[in-house]
C-alpha positions as a printed Julia matrix, in Angstrom:
449×3 Matrix{Float64}:
 338.23  249.94   90.72
 334.58  250.38   89.91
 334.83  247.53   87.4
 336.37  245.28   90.07
 333.56  246.13   92.5
 330.94  245.42   89.87
 332.47  242.04   89.11
 332.57  241.16   92.81
 328.93  242.19   93.17
 327.82  240.07   90.2
 329.89  237.1    91.41
 328.27  237.3    94.87
 324.8   237.45   93.3
 325.49  234.33   91.26
 327.65  232.59   93.85
 330.38  232.24   91.25
 333.42  230.96   93.12
 335.6   230.86   89.99
 335.22  234.58   89.31
 335.91  235.31   92.97
 339.14  233.32   92.85
 340.27  235.11   89.67
 339.57  238.54   91.17
 341.44  237.65   94.36
 344.43  236.52   92.3
 344.5   239.88   90.54
 344.02  241.88   93.75
 344.19  239.99   97.09
 342.86  243.1    98.85
 339.81  243.63   96.68
 337.42  242.36   99.32
 339.0   244.53  102.01
 338.84  247.61   99.79
 335.2   247.04   98.97
 334.33  246.6   102.65
 336.23  249.76  103.51
 334.51  251.92  100.88
 330.85  250.89  101.42
 328.52  249.56  104.1
 326.0   247.82  101.88
 326.02  245.25   99.1
 329.1   243.56  100.54
 329.86  240.21   98.86
 329.77  238.14  102.05
 326.44  239.66  103.12
 324.94  239.13   99.67
 326.1   235.52   99.46
 324.83  234.85  103.02
 321.45  236.25  102.09
 321.16  234.25   98.85
 322.47  231.0   100.33
 325.63  230.59   98.24
 327.43  228.26  100.62
 330.56  227.63   98.52
 331.02  231.34   97.86
 330.76  232.1   101.58
 333.19  229.3   102.37
 335.74  230.66   99.9
 335.58  234.15  101.41
 335.83  232.87  104.99
 338.81  230.71  104.06
 340.7   233.69  102.67
 339.32  236.5   104.82
 337.77  235.12  108.07
 337.71  238.59  109.69
 335.08  239.71  107.18
 332.56  237.65  109.16
 332.54  240.45  111.76
 331.97  243.31  109.29
 328.66  245.14  109.73
 326.47  246.63  107.04
 324.55  249.91  107.31
 321.97  248.2   109.57
 324.77  246.92  111.83
 324.0   243.39  110.69
 326.69  240.77  110.43
 326.57  238.03  107.78
 325.35  235.75  110.58
 322.32  237.99  111.13
 321.39  237.74  107.47
 322.0   233.98  107.16
 319.99  233.35  110.36
 317.1   235.47  109.19
 317.03  233.59  105.87
 317.42  230.19  107.49
 320.56  229.1   105.64
 321.78  226.49  108.13
 324.99  225.51  106.31
 326.14  229.09  106.05
 325.29  229.66  109.72
 327.48  226.7   110.62
 330.37  228.1   108.59
 330.08  231.53  110.19
 329.82  230.07  113.71
 332.86  227.93  113.06
 334.89  231.02  112.15
 333.67  233.21  115.0
 331.01  231.91  117.43
 331.04  235.23  119.31
 329.04  236.68  116.41
 326.01  235.12  118.13
 326.01  237.96  120.65
 326.18  240.79  118.08
 323.11  243.04  117.84
 321.8   244.9   114.83
 320.37  248.41  114.82
 317.1   247.12  116.34
 318.95  245.36  119.16
 318.32  241.86  117.82
 320.92  239.12  117.75
 320.99  236.3   115.13
 318.95  234.02  117.43
 316.14  236.58  117.66
 315.97  236.88  113.87
 315.94  233.11  113.36
 313.28  232.56  116.04
 310.8   235.17  114.77
 311.0   233.56  111.33
 310.68  230.03  112.68
 314.04  228.69  111.46
 314.37  225.95  114.07
 317.59  224.4   112.75
 319.31  227.77  112.87
 317.98  228.31  116.39
 319.44  224.97  117.43
 322.88  225.77  115.97
 323.1   229.24  117.5
 322.03  228.07  120.96
 324.42  225.15  120.76
 327.29  227.52  119.94
 326.5   230.09  122.65
 323.63  229.07  125.0
 323.67  232.36  126.89
 322.41  234.34  123.88
 318.96  232.79  124.43
 318.63  234.91  127.58
 319.47  238.17  125.8
 316.54  240.59  125.8
 315.54  243.05  123.12
 313.35  245.97  124.18
 312.77  244.12  127.47
 311.45  241.03  125.69
 313.02  237.58  125.6
 313.27  235.43  122.52
 310.28  233.48  123.91
 308.15  236.63  123.89
 309.17  237.17  120.27
 308.21  233.6   119.37
 304.74  234.03  120.85
 304.25  237.46  119.26
 305.17  236.07  115.84
 303.28  232.8   116.46
 306.35  230.61  116.04
 305.33  227.64  118.17
 307.97  225.18  116.96
 310.79  227.64  117.68
 309.3   228.31  121.13
 309.05  224.6   121.82
 312.65  224.0   120.76
 314.01  226.84  122.91
 312.14  225.62  125.98
 313.38  222.07  125.44
 316.98  223.31  125.25
 317.07  226.18  127.75
 313.69  225.91  129.46
 314.52  226.48  133.14
 311.98  228.12  135.46
 313.52  231.59  135.37
 313.84  231.64  131.58
 310.24  230.53  130.99
 308.76  232.99  133.5
 310.72  236.11  132.52
 308.41  239.1   132.05
 308.47  241.91  129.51
 308.2   245.67  130.12
 304.5   245.32  130.99
 305.32  242.34  133.28
 303.56  239.92  130.95
 304.99  236.44  130.84
 304.68  234.39  127.65
 301.42  232.82  128.89
 299.81  236.27  129.04
 300.75  236.83  125.39
 299.68  233.35  124.25
 296.28  233.71  125.93
 295.79  237.22  124.54
 296.45  235.91  121.02
 294.44  232.73  121.78
 297.24  230.39  120.74
 295.71  227.17  122.06
 298.64  224.95  121.11
 301.11  227.23  122.89
 298.92  227.48  126.0
 298.58  223.7   126.2
 302.31  223.17  125.74
 303.23  225.72  128.42
 300.77  224.24  130.89
 301.83  220.62  130.34
 305.58  220.88  129.74
 306.86  223.89  131.67
 306.74  225.47  135.11
 304.97  228.56  133.79
 303.25  230.57  136.51
 299.6   230.49  135.46
 298.57  233.02  138.1
 301.31  235.59  137.48
 300.09  239.19  137.35
 301.19  241.85  134.87
 301.67  245.55  135.56
 297.88  246.0   135.69
 297.43  243.13  138.14
 295.89  240.9   135.47
 296.39  237.14  135.33
 296.22  235.21  132.03
 292.6   234.36  132.86
 291.83  238.07  133.26
 293.45  238.74  129.88
 291.13  236.16  128.34
 288.09  237.84  129.89
 288.92  241.14  128.19
 288.84  239.73  124.67
 285.9   239.15  122.41
 283.95  235.92  122.65
 285.52  233.15  120.61
 285.15  229.39  120.2
 288.74  229.02  121.39
 287.92  230.5   124.79
 286.46  227.33  126.28
 289.5   225.26  125.32
 291.88  227.78  126.87
 289.73  228.02  130.01
 289.81  224.26  130.49
 293.56  224.22  129.99
 294.19  227.05  132.46
 291.84  225.72  135.12
 293.52  222.31  134.97
 296.72  224.11  135.93
 294.99  225.89  138.83
 294.6   229.29  137.17
 292.77  231.99  139.1
 291.23  235.32  138.18
 291.71  238.5   140.18
 288.4   240.22  139.64
 287.05  240.34  136.11
 285.29  236.96  136.02
 283.67  237.53  139.39
 282.33  240.91  138.25
 281.08  239.81  134.84
 281.47  236.06  134.2
 279.06  236.21  131.26
 281.48  238.4   129.31
 283.0   235.41  127.58
 279.97  233.19  128.03
 280.77  230.86  130.89
 279.91  230.37  134.56
 282.97  231.12  136.68
 282.02  228.82  139.55
 281.48  225.95  137.13
 285.13  226.02  136.02
 286.82  227.23  139.18
 285.31  224.81  141.66
 286.38  221.64  139.9
 290.17  222.19  140.1
 289.94  222.96  143.8
 287.91  219.81  144.4
 290.58  217.75  142.6
 293.36  219.54  144.45
 291.71  219.03  147.86
 291.06  215.39  147.04
 294.71  214.9   146.06
 295.93  216.59  149.26
 293.57  214.42  151.29
 294.89  211.24  149.65
 298.49  212.34  150.26
 297.72  212.99  153.92
 296.08  209.58  154.33
 298.99  207.81  152.62
 301.53  209.52  154.88
 299.52  208.62  157.98
 299.2   204.99  156.92
 302.92  204.73  156.22
 303.76  206.27  159.59
 301.39  203.93  161.42
 302.89  200.91  159.66
 306.45  201.84  160.66
 305.6   202.63  164.3
 303.41  199.54  164.65
 306.2   197.31  163.33
 308.7   198.75  165.83
 306.34  198.38  168.8
 305.42  194.81  167.81
 309.13  193.93  167.64
 309.77  195.42  171.09
 306.73  193.69  172.6
 307.76  190.31  171.19
 311.3   190.73  172.5
 310.05  191.73  175.96
 307.57  188.84  176.09
 310.13  186.16  175.18
 312.88  187.68  177.32
 311.18  189.31  180.33
 312.97  191.56  182.86
 315.35  189.69  185.23
 315.6   186.86  182.67
 314.63  183.2   183.23
 315.71  180.53  185.69
 318.61  178.43  184.43
 317.78  175.29  186.44
 315.01  173.61  188.41
 314.7   174.18  192.15
 312.34  173.04  194.92
 313.49  175.6   197.49
 311.63  178.85  198.11
 310.62  180.07  195.66
 310.24  176.81  193.74
 310.77  177.17  190.01
 311.61  175.37  186.82
 314.34  176.07  184.3
 313.23  178.39  181.52
 310.5   180.13  183.53
 310.57  183.83  184.3
 312.43  184.99  187.41
 309.97  187.87  187.67
 306.92  185.61  188.02
 308.48  184.04  191.12
 309.82  187.2   192.76
 307.11  189.71  191.73
 303.97  187.79  190.73
 301.62  190.82  190.83
 303.91  193.03  188.81
 304.53  190.21  186.36
 300.81  189.91  185.66
 300.63  193.67  185.0
 303.7   193.44  182.78
 302.31  190.47  180.84
 298.86  192.03  180.29
 300.23  195.41  179.14
 302.88  193.83  176.9
 300.28  191.52  175.32
 297.87  194.42  174.72
 300.61  196.4   172.99
 301.68  193.39  170.91
 298.15  192.44  169.8
 297.2   196.09  169.1
 300.13  196.68  166.81
 299.63  193.34  165.04
 296.0   194.34  164.42
 297.13  197.66  162.91
 299.62  195.91  160.64
 297.04  193.35  159.54
 294.43  196.01  158.73
 296.88  198.2   156.83
 298.15  195.4   154.6
 294.62  194.05  153.97
 293.88  196.85  151.49
 290.21  197.11  152.45
 288.56  200.14  150.78
 286.93  201.54  153.93
 290.39  202.07  155.45
 290.9   205.0   153.07
 288.36  207.01  155.06
 289.61  209.44  157.71
 287.32  207.98  160.4
 288.83  204.51  160.16
 292.32  205.95  160.08
 291.57  207.76  163.33
 290.38  204.45  164.79
 293.77  202.98  163.93
 295.42  205.95  165.61
 293.4   205.32  168.77
 294.57  201.71  168.73
 298.12  203.01  168.38
 297.62  205.23  171.46
 296.51  202.16  173.39
 299.57  200.27  172.21
 301.99  203.07  173.16
 300.33  203.48  176.57
 300.6   199.75  177.21
 304.27  199.75  176.26
 304.96  202.69  178.57
 303.4   200.76  181.47
 305.45  197.72  180.47
 308.59  199.83  180.59
 307.69  201.24  184.03
 307.09  197.78  185.47
 310.35  196.49  184.0
 312.41  199.32  185.5
 310.64  198.92  188.85
 311.56  195.23  188.98
 315.16  195.83  187.97
 315.75  198.7   190.44
 317.05  197.75  193.93
 314.62  198.4   196.77
 316.45  201.27  198.58
 316.5   203.31  195.36
 312.98  202.31  194.25
 310.99  204.94  196.18
 312.37  208.03  194.35
 311.87  206.23  191.06
 308.27  205.43  192.06
 307.55  209.11  192.65
 309.01  210.06  189.28
 307.02  207.33  187.52
 303.81  208.48  189.19
 304.41  212.03  187.97
 305.21  210.9   184.45
 302.13  208.72  184.34
 299.93  211.64  185.38
 301.4   213.77  182.58
 300.92  210.92  180.12
 297.27  210.45  181.13
 296.67  214.17  180.76
 298.23  214.21  177.3
 296.22  211.2   176.15
 293.03  212.81  177.46
 293.71  215.96  175.45
 294.41  213.94  172.29
 291.26  211.83  172.67
 289.16  214.92  173.35
 290.62  216.79  170.37
 290.04  213.97  167.91
 286.6   213.28  169.33
 285.75  216.93  168.64
 286.98  216.55  165.05
 284.86  213.45  164.53
 281.79  215.23  165.88
 282.43  218.16  163.55
 282.74  215.86  160.53
 279.53  214.01  161.38
 277.84  217.35  161.94
 278.86  218.56  158.47
 278.07  215.3   156.71
 274.5   216.3   155.66
 275.92  219.32  153.84
 278.49  217.14  152.1
 275.78  214.71  151.07
 273.75  217.57  149.68
 276.73  218.72  147.58
 277.25  215.22  146.28
 273.58  214.98  145.36
 273.76  218.26  143.42
 276.99  217.39  141.58
 275.3   215.35  138.76
 273.15  218.39  137.97
 276.23  220.65  137.78
 278.1   218.17  135.61
 275.1   217.82  133.29
 274.86  221.62  133.05
 278.55  221.89  132.1
């Protein structure tokens, strides 16, 4: 028996398939007996470690259940092949039993963890493809991404994020509530920090158990030439610091305000542009609708047009408005208000599509809004006149009282709006010298940086 075991051991070291076949012909249970009697130096584990693909294939063909046998460290052959990066053997083992991906060794690590910390990207790809959920398994409250950063395996980290990189997975925290950005910044892995900031939804302002953000972690380290690159990367992503930079910004040799003001300026500028774009789009839509209504009302006035000529009272011609003959004063009011609304909205449309640069300023946008208020007021008067003309006289008096009340409310609302926006304009003009002063100082700040 000892001789048989020795021959199996030597065959597994050499990957000698012929010897294995001869031994199995003599005793088909020799592999089972060896596995039963010892927990180390098992042929399948040895061949998986040394990369003897044909030898592993021969064993799996005859004894596929041996793929789930553990050694003294509770490692399966898949653990060993993954740690060594033998992709072909990993594929064979996964084909026999893909559930081996979830098995953990004595340290709590599954085959994916072992492959990732050693940077075997092809093995990582095969294991995740076989069982994607194993990527979320944690060992000692750390994800496989934490392990990649700790062992500086950027390519494996990149691959895992590309395959499984949802928001929750990327932002999972360890026992100290550090996300992977905390660890990358602490180890000053510039490539990893850049990748996380540009290609993931990593939370750059997440706090760990001590309330420290990644920027705070950077402030605690020694001064290094890599610091400035990491600072620029983090500030582009809107990173903040809780307290350490404000207390001692010179600790890592940079002015906190110099780096933290610029992102906010860009962010405020972007928000301002978004607000202006939304307002312009809204004005364009509303102006187009009002212009359409005004044109329709002007070409087809209330009560319609006369269908034929007549010399009797009131005299009229075919195609002229009935309203101008029956209600001349109201018709003039209707025509003036409708024309004001039509011309106002056409002016807004023309200005918006002209693309003039000064229209991107808030003041000119507010001017367009004032014109829109005039247009809407004119159209409301046009509507009131139209309903008044179309309503029979006995029922007109109650309607007149209602219209008067509505008009008073409308005038009050417009007064409040005009007053509010006038106050805003005054406040902006009042603050403009300060803004100009900041703009004048900005070249000095930029030159200093």
